[in-house]
mmCIF file of C-alpha atoms and ligand atoms in Angstrom:
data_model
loop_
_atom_site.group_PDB
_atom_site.id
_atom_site.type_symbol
_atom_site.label_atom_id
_atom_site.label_comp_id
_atom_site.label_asym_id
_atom_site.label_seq_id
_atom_site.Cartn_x
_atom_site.Cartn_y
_atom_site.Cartn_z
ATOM 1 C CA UNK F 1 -210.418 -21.903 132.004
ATOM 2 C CA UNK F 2 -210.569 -24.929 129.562
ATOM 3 C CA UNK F 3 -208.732 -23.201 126.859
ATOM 4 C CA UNK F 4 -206.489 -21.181 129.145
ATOM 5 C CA UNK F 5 -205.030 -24.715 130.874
ATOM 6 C CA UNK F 6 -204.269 -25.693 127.423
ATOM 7 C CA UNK F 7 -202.641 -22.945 126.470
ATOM 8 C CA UNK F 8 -200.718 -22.080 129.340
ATOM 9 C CA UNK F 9 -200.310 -25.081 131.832
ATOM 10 C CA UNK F 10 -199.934 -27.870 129.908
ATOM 11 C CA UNK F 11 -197.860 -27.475 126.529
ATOM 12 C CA UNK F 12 -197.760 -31.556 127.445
ATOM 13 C CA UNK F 13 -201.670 -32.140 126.408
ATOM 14 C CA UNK F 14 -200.652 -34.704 123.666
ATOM 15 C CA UNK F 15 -198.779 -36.428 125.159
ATOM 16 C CA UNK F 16 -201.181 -36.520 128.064
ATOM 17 C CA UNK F 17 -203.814 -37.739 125.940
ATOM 18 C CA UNK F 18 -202.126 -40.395 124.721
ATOM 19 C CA UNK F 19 -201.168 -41.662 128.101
ATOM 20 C CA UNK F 20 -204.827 -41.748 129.346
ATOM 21 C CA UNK F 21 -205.827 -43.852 126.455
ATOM 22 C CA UNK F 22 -203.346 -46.111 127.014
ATOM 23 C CA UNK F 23 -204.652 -46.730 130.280
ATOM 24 C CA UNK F 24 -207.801 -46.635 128.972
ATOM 25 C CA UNK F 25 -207.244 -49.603 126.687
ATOM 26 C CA UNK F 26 -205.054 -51.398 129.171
ATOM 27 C CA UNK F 27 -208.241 -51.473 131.756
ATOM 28 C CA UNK F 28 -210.740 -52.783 128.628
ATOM 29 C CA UNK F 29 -211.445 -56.476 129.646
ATOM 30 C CA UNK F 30 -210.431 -59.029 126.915
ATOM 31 C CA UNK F 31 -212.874 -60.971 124.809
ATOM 32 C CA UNK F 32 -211.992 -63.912 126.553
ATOM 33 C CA UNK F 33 -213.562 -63.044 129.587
ATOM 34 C CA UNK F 34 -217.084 -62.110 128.131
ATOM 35 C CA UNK F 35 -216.410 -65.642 126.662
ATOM 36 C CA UNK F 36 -216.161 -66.938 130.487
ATOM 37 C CA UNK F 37 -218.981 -64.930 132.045
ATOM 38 C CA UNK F 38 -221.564 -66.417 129.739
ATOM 39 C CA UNK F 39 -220.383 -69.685 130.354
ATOM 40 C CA UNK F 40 -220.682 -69.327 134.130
ATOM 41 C CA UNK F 41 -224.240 -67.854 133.113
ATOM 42 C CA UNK F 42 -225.306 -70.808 131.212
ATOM 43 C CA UNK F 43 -224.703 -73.070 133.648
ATOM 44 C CA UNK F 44 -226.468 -70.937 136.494
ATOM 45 C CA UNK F 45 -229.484 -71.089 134.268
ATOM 46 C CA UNK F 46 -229.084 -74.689 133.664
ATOM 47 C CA UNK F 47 -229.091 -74.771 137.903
ATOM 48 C CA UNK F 48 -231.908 -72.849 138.689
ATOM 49 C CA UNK F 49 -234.742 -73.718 136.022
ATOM 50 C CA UNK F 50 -234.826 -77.053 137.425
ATOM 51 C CA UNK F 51 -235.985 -75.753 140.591
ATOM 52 C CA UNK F 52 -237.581 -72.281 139.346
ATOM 53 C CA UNK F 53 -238.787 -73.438 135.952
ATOM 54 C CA UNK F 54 -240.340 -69.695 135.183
ATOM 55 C CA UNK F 55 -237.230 -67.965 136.485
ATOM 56 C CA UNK F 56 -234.735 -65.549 134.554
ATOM 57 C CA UNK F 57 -231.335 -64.258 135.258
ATOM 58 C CA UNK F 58 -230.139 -61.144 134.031
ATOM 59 C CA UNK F 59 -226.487 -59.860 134.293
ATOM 60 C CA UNK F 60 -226.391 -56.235 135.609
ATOM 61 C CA UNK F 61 -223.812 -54.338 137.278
ATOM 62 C CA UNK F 62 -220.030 -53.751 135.541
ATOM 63 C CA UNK F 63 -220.612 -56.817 133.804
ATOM 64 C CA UNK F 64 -223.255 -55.960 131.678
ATOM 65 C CA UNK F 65 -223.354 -51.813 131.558
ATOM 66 C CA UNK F 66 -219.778 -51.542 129.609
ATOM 67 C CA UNK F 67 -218.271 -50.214 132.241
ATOM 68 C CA UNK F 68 -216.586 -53.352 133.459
ATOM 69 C CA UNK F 69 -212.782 -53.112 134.310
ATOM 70 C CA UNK F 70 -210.488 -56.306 133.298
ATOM 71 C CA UNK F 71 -211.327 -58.811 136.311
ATOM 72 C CA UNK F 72 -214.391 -57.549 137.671
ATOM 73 C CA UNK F 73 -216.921 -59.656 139.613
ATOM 74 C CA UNK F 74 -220.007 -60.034 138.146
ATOM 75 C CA UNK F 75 -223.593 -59.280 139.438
ATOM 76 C CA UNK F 76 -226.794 -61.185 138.400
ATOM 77 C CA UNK F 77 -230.515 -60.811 138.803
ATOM 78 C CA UNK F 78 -232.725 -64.223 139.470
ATOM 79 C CA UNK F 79 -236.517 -62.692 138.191
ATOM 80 C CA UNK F 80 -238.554 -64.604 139.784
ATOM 81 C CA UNK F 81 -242.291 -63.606 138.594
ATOM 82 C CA UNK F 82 -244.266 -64.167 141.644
ATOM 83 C CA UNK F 83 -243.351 -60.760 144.136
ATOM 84 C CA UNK F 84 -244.646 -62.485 147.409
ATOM 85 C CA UNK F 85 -241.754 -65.090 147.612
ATOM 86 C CA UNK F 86 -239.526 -64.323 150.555
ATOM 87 C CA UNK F 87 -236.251 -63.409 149.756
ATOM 88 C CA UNK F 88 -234.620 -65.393 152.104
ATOM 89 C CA UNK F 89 -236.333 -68.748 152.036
ATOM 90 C CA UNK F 90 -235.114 -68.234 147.998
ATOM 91 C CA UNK F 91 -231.548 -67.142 149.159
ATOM 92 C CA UNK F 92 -231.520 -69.913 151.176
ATOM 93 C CA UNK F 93 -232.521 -72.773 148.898
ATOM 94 C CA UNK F 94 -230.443 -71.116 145.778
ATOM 95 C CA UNK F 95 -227.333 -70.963 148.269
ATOM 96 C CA UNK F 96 -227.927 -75.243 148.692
ATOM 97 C CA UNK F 97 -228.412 -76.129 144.715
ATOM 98 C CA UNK F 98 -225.244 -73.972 144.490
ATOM 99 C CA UNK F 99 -222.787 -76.086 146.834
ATOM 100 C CA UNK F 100 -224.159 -79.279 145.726
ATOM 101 C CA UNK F 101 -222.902 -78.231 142.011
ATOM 102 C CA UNK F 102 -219.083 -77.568 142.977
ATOM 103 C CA UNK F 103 -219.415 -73.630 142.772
ATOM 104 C CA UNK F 104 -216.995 -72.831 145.904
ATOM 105 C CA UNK F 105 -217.015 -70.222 148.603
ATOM 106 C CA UNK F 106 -221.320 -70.189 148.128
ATOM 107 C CA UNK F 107 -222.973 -67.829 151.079
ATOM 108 C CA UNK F 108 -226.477 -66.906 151.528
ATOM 109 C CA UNK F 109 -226.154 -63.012 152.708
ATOM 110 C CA UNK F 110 -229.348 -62.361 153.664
ATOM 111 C CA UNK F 111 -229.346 -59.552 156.096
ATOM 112 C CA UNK F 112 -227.452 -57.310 153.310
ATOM 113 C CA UNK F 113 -229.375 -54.236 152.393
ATOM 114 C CA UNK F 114 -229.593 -55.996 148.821
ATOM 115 C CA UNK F 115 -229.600 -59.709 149.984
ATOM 116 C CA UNK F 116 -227.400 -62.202 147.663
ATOM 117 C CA UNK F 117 -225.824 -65.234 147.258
ATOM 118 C CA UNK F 118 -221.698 -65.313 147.053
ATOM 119 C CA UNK F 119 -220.139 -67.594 145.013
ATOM 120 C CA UNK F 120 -217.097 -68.522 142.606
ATOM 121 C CA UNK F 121 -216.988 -71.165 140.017
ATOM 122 C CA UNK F 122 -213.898 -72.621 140.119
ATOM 123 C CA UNK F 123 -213.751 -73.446 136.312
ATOM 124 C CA UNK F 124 -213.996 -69.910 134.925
ATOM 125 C CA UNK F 125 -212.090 -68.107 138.136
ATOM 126 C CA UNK F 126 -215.000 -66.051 138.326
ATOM 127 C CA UNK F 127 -217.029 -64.450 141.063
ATOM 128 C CA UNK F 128 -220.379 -63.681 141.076
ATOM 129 C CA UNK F 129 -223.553 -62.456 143.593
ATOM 130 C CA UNK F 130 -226.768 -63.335 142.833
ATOM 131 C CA UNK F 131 -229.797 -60.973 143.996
ATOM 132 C CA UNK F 132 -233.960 -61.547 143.565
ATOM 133 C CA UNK F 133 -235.993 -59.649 141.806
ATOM 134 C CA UNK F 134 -233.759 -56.114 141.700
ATOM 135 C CA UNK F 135 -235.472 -55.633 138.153
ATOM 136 C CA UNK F 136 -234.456 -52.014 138.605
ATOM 137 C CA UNK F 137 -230.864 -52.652 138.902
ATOM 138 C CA UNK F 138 -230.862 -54.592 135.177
ATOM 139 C CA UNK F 139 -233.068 -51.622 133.516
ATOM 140 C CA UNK F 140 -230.391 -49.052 134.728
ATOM 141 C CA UNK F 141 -227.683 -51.261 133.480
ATOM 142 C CA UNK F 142 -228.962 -50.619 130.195
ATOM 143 C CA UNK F 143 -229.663 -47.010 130.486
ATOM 144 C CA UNK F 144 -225.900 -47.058 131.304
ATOM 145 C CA UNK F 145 -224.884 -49.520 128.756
ATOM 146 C CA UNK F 146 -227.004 -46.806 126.354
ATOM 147 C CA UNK F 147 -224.791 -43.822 127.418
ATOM 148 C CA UNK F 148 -221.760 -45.326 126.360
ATOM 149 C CA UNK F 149 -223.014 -46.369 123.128
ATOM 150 C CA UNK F 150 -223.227 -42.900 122.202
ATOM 151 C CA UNK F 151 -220.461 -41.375 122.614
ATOM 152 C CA UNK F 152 -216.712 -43.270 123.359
ATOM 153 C CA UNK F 153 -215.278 -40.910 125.936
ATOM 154 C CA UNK F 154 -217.826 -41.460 128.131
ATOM 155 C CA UNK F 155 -216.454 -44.892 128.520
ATOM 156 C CA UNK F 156 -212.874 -43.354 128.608
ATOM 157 C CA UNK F 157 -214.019 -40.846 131.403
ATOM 158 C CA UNK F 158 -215.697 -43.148 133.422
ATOM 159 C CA UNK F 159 -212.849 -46.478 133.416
ATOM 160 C CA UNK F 160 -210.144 -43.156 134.176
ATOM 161 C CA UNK F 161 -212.477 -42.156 137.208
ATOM 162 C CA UNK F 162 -213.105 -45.511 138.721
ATOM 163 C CA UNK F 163 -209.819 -46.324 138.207
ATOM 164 C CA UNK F 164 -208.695 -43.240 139.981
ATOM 165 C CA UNK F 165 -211.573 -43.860 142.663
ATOM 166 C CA UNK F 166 -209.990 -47.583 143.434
ATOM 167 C CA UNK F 167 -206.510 -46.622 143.836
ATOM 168 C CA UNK F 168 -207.463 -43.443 145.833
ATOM 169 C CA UNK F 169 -209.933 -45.675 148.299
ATOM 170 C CA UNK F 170 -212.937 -43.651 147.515
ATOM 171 C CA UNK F 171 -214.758 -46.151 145.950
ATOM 172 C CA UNK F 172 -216.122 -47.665 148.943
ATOM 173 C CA UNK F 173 -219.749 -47.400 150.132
ATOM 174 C CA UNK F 174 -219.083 -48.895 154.007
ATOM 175 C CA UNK F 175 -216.586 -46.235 154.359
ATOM 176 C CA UNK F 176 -218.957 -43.455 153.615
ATOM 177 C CA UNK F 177 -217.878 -42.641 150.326
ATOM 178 C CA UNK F 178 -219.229 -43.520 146.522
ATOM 179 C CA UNK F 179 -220.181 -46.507 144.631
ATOM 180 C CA UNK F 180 -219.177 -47.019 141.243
ATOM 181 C CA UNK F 181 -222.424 -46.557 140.234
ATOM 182 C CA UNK F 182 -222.793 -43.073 141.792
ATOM 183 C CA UNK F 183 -219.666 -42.383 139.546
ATOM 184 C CA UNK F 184 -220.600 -43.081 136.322
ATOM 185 C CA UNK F 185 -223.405 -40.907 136.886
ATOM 186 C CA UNK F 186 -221.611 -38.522 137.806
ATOM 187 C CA UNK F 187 -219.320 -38.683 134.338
ATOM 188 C CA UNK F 188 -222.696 -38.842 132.400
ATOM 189 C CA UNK F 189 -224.042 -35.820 134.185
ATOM 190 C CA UNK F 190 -220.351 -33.920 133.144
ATOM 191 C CA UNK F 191 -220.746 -34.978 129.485
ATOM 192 C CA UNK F 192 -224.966 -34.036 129.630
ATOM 193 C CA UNK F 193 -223.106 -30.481 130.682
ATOM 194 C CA UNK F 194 -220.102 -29.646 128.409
ATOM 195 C CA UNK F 195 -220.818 -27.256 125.736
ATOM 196 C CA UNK F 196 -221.360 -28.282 122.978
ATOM 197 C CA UNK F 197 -223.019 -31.597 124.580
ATOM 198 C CA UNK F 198 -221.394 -34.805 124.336
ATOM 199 C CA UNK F 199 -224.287 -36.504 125.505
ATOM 200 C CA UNK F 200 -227.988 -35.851 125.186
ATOM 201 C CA UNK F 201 -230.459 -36.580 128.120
ATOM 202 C CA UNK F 202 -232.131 -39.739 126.933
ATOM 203 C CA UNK F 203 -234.756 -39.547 129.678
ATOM 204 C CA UNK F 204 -236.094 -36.405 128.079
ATOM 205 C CA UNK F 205 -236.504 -37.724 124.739
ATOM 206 C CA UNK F 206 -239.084 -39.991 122.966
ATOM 207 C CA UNK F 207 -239.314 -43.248 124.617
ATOM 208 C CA UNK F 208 -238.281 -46.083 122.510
ATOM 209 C CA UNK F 209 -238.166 -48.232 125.541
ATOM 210 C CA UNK F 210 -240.253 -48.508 128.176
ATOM 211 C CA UNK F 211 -240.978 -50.521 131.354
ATOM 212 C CA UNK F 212 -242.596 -50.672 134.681
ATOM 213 C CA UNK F 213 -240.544 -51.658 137.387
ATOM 214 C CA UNK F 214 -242.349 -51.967 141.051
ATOM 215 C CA UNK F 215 -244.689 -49.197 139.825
ATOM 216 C CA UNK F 216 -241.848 -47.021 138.370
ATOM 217 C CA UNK F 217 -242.537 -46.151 134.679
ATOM 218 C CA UNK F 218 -239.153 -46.535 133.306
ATOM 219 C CA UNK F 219 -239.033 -45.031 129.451
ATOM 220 C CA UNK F 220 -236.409 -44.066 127.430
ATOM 221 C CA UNK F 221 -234.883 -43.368 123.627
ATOM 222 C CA UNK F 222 -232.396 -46.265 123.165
ATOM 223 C CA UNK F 223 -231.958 -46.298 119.591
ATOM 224 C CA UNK F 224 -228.547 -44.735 120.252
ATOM 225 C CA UNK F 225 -226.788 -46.110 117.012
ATOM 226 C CA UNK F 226 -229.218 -43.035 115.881
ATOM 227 C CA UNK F 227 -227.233 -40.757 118.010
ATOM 228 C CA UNK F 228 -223.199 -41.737 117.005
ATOM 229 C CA UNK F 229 -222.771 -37.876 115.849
ATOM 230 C CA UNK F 230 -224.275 -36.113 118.864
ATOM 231 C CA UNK F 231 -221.251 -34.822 120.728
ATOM 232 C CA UNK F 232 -218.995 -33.983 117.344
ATOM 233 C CA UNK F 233 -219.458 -30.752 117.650
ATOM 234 C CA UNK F 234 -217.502 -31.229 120.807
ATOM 235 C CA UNK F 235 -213.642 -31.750 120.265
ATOM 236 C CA UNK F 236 -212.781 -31.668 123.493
ATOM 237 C CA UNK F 237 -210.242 -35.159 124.299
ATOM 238 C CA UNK F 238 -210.151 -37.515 127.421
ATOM 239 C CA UNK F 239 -207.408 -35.117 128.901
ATOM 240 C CA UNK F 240 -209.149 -32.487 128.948
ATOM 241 C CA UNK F 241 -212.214 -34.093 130.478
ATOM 242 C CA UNK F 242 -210.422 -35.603 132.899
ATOM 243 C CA UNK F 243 -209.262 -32.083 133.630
ATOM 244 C CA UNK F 244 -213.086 -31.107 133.648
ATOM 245 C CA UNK F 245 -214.642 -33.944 135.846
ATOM 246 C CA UNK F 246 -212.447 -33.056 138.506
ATOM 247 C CA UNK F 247 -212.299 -28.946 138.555
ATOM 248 C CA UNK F 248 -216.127 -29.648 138.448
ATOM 249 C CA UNK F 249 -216.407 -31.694 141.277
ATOM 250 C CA UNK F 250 -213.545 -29.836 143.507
ATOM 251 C CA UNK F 251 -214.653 -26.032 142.495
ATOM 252 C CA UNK F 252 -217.324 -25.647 140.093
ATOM 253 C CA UNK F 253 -220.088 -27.951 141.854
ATOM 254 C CA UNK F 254 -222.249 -26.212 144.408
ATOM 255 C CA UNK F 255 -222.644 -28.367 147.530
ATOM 256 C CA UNK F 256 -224.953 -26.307 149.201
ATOM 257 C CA UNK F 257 -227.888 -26.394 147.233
ATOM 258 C CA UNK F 258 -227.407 -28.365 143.921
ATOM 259 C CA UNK F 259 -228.590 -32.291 143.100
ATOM 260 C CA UNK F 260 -226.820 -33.401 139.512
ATOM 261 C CA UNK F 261 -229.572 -35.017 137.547
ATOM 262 C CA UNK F 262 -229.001 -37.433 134.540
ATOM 263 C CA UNK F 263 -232.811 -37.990 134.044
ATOM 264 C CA UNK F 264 -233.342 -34.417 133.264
ATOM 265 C CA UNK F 265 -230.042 -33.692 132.173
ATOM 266 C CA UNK F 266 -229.652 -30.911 134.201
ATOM 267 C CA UNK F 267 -228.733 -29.767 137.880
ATOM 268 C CA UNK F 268 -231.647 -29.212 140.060
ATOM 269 C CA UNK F 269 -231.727 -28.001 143.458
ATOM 270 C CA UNK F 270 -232.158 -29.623 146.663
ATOM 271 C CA UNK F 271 -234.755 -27.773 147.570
ATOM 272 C CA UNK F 272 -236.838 -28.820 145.050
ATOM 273 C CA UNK F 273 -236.563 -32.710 145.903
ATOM 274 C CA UNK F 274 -236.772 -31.503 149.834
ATOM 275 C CA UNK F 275 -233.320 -32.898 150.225
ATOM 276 C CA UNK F 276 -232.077 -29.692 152.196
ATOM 277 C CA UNK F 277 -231.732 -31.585 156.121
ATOM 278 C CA UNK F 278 -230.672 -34.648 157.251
ATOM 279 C CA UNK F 279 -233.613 -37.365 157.712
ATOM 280 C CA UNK F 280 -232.437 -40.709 159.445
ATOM 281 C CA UNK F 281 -228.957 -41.541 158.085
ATOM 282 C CA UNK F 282 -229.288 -39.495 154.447
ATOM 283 C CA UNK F 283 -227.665 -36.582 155.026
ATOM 284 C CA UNK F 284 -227.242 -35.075 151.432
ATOM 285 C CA UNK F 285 -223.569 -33.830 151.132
ATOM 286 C CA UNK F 286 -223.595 -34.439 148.030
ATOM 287 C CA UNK F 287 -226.289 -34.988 145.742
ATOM 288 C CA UNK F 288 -226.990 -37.946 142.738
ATOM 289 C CA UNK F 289 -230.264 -38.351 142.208
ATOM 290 C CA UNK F 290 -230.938 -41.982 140.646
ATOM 291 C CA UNK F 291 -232.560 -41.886 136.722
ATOM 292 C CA UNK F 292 -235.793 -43.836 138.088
ATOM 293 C CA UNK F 293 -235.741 -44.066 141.306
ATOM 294 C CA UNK F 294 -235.742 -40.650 142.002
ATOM 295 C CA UNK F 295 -236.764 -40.535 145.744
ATOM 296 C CA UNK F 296 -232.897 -41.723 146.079
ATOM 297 C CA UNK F 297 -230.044 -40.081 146.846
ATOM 298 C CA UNK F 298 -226.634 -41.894 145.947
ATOM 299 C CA UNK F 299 -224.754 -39.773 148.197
ATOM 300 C CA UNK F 300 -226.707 -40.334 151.014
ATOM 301 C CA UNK F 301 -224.137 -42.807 151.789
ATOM 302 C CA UNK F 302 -221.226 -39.787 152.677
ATOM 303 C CA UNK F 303 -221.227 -38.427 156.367
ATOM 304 C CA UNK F 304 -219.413 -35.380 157.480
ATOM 305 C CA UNK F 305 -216.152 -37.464 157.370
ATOM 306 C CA UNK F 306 -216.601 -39.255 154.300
ATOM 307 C CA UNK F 307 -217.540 -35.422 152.131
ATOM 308 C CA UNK F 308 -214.124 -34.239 153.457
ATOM 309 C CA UNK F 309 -212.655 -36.850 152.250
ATOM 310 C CA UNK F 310 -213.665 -36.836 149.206
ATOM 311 C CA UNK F 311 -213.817 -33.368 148.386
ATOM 312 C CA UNK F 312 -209.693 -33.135 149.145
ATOM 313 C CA UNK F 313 -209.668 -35.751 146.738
ATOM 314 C CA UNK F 314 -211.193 -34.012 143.563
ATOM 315 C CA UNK F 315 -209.142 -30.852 144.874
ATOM 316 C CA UNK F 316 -206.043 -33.332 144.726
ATOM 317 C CA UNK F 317 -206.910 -34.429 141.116
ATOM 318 C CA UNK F 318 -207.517 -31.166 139.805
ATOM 319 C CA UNK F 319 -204.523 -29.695 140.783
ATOM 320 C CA UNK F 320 -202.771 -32.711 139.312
ATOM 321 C CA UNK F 321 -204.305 -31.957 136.426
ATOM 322 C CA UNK F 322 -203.715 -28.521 136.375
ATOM 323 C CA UNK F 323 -199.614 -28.536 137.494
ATOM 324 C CA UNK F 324 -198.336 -31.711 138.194
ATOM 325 C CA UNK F 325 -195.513 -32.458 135.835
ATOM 326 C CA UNK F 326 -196.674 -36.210 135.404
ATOM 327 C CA UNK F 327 -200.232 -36.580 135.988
ATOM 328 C CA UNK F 328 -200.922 -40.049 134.455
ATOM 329 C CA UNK F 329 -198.585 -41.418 137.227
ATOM 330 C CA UNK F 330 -199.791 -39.135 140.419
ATOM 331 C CA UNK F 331 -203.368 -39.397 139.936
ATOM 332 C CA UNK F 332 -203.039 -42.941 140.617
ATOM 333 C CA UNK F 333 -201.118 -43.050 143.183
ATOM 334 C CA UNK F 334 -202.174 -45.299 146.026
ATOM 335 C CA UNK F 335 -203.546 -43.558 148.917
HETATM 336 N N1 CTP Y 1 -226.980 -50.255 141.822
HETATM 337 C C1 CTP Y 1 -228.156 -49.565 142.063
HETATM 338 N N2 CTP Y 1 -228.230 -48.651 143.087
HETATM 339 C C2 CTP Y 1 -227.144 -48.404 143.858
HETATM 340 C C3 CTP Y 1 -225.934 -49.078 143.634
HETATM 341 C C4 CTP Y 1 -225.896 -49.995 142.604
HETATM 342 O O1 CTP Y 1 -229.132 -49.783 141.344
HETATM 343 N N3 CTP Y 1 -227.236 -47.527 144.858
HETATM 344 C C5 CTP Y 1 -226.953 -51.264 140.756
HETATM 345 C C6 CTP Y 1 -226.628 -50.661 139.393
HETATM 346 O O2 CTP Y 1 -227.342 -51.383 138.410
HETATM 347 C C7 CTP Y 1 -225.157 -50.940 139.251
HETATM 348 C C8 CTP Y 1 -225.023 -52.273 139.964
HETATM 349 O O3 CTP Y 1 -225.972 -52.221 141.032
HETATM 350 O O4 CTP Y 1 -224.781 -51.016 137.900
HETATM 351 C C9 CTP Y 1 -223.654 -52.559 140.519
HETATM 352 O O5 CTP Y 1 -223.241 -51.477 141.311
HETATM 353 P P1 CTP Y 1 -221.737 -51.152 141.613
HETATM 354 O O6 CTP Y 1 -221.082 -52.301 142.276
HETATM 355 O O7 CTP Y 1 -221.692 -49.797 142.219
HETATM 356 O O8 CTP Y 1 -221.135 -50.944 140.188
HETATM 357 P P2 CTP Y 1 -220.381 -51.840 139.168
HETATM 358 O O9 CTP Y 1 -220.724 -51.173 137.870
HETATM 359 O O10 CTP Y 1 -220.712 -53.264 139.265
HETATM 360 O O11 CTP Y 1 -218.877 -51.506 139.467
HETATM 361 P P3 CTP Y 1 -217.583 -52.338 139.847
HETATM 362 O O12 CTP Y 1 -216.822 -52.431 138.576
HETATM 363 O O13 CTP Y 1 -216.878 -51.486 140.851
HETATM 364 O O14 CTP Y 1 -218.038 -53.652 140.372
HETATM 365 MG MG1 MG Y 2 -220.063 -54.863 140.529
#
C-alpha cells in the first residue's frame, strides 16, 4: 500500500516532505531555552541541598527525552535516598522554601496520582513540577532520549504526532485519551516495525546500562552512537511515515487482541499479559505496555468514549494522508 500511495495518490510526496520538515524544525526548541532550563535547575539545586543536603534532581519528561516542543514545561525528579519519607510532609516543606525564594504561582498537589509541586520562576518564564522519588520516570527519559539518538525521524515522527495530538485535543489524559508519553511509544513501536527496521529493540540487546528501580531491573544497550546506520537500509521519509503511523493505528492495528511492545520490539497479545477484561478502571482499549514497568497499561486511561474518539481520529489522519489535497494544513486543524 506504501508504494502504491506514492505512486498513485500523491504525485505531491516532495513537496509534502518538505512541508513536514519545516514544521518539524519550526517546533525544535531554540538553544536559548536549554540555556534557561538549566538555569532554573541550578538554582532549584542551590534551594533544596540546604534543606536535603543528600538530595538530587533530575530533569525528566519533554525536557530531558528530546522530545520537547518549543515552550514546554518542564518536569523534575527530587531523589531523595531514604524511601520511607512521606511524600507529602516533603511536598509540603519543598512547596514553603519555594515561595520564600520568589518562584510564583508555587502549589503543593499532593492528592495527584503523581504528587508535585507547581511552580514558575519568574526570571526564566518557565514552568516547572517537581515530583519525589519517580526514579522510573528519569530512567525512561533516557531510554527515550536513546531512541532518538538513533535514528532522526523518530524525532520527526514523534514532534509531527504530538503536534497533531495537541491541536486535535487527544492529548489529554483527564479526558480519557493519551499522554504524550503513550505517543512516543507508540512512534517507536512503528519504527521497531517498518521493514527494513528503523529502529532496533534496545531492550533485547546487550545491556550497556543497567539499573534497579523499586525492584525493577532496568537494562539496556545505550551506546547508540554505535547504532547511527541501523535504519539506512530504510529510505522511507517523514511523509511517508506519517502516512504509516496513522493507517497503522486507524486500520492495520488489531484492537481486539494485540498490546504494542517497545521492550520486546514486537506486538504481543493481550492474552498473554491477562489484559483481555476490564479490572477496576483499566479497561484495555488499546494497549501500550510500558518498557519497565510492564504490569502497566498506558491506555488504560481510554474508556468506551475516549477509544471512539480517538480511533475517528487516526481514521481522519489517514485519509488526510491518503487524499486530502493539502495535508500539512488539515491535519492540524483545530478540533
Ligand atoms: N511518565 C510515565 N508514565 C506515564 C506518563 C508519564 O513514566 N504514564 C513519565 C515519562 O518519563 C514521561 C514524563 O513522565 O517522559 C512526562 O510525561 P508526559 O507529560 O506524558 O510527556 P512529556 O514528554 O513531558 O510531554 P509534553 O511535551 O506534552 O509535556
Ligand atoms: Mg511534560
Amino acid at each position: 500500500r506504501n508504494l502504491k500511495w506514492q505512486m498513485e495518490c500523491r504525485s505531491d510526496i516532495y513537496r509534502l516532505n518538505t512541508q513536514f520538515l519545516s514544521i518539524y524544525e519550526s517546533l525544535i526548541p531554540p538553544e536559548e531555552e536549554k540555556a534557561k532550563q538549566k538555569q532554573l535547575l541550578t538554582l532549584l539545586e542551590k534551594l533544596v541541598c540546604k534543606e536535603w543536603p543528600e538530595a538530587r534532581l533530575y530533569l525528566y519528561g519533554s525536557c530531558a527525552n528530546s522530545f520537547g516542543v518549543s515552550k514546554s514545561d518542564i518536569d523534575v525528579c527530587l531523589a531523595i535516598g531514604d524511601a520511607d519519607i512521606n511524600k507529602s510532609e516533603v511536598l509540603l516543606k519543598l512547596a514553603d522554601i519555594l515561595q520564600s525564594d520568589n518562584l510564583q504561582n508555587v502549589q503543593a498537589l499532593t492528592r495527584a496520582r503523581v504528587p508535585i509541586v507547581k511552580l514558575m520562576d519568574p526570571v526564566t518564564g518557565i514552568s516547572c513540577d517537581i515530583c519525589i522519588n519517580n526514579l522510573l520516570a528519569v530512567v525512561n527519559t533516557k531510554l527515550l532520549r536513546d531512541y532518538a539518538g538513533i535514528d532522526v525521524r523518530l524525532r520527526q515522527l514523534a514532534f509531527i504526532v504530538k503536534h497533531w495530538a495537541k491541536s486535535r485535543g487527544v492529548n489529554e489524559t483527564y479526558q480519557g485519551t493519551l499522554s504524550s508519553y503513550a505517543y512516543v511509544l507508540m512512534c517507536i513501536h512503528f519504527l521497531q516495525q517498518r521493514k527494513p527496521a528503523i529502529l532496533p529493540c534496545l531492550q533485547g540487546m546487550r545491556a550497556t546500562y543497567s539499573v534497579t528501580v523499586d525492584d525493577k531491573k532496568c537494562a539496556f544497550f545505550d551506546q547508540v552512537e554505535n547504532l547511527r546506520d541501523f535504519g539506512s537500509r530504510n529510505r522511507e521519509t517523514i511523509a511517508q511515515l506519517v502516512w504509516g503511523f496513522f493507517n497503522y493505528w486507524a486500520y492495520g492495528h488489531d484492537y481486539t487482541s494485540s498490546v504494542i511492545s517497545v521492550r520486546t520490539g514486537s506486538v504481543i497479545s493481550k492474552l498473554e499479559k491477562d489484559w483481555t477484561r476490564r479490572v477496576g478502571n483499566d479497561r484495555h482499549l488499546i494497549c501500550i505496555e510500558d518498557p519497565f514497568e510492564t504490569s502497566h497499561d498506558l491506555g488504560r486511561v481510554v474508556d468506551k468514549f475516549s477509544i471512539k474518539v480517538l480511533r475517528e481520529e487516526f481514521e481522519r489522519a489517514a485519509d488526510i494522508m491518503h487524499y486530502a489535497p493539502n495535508p500539512c494544513v488539515k491535519l492540524f486543524e483545530p478540533y
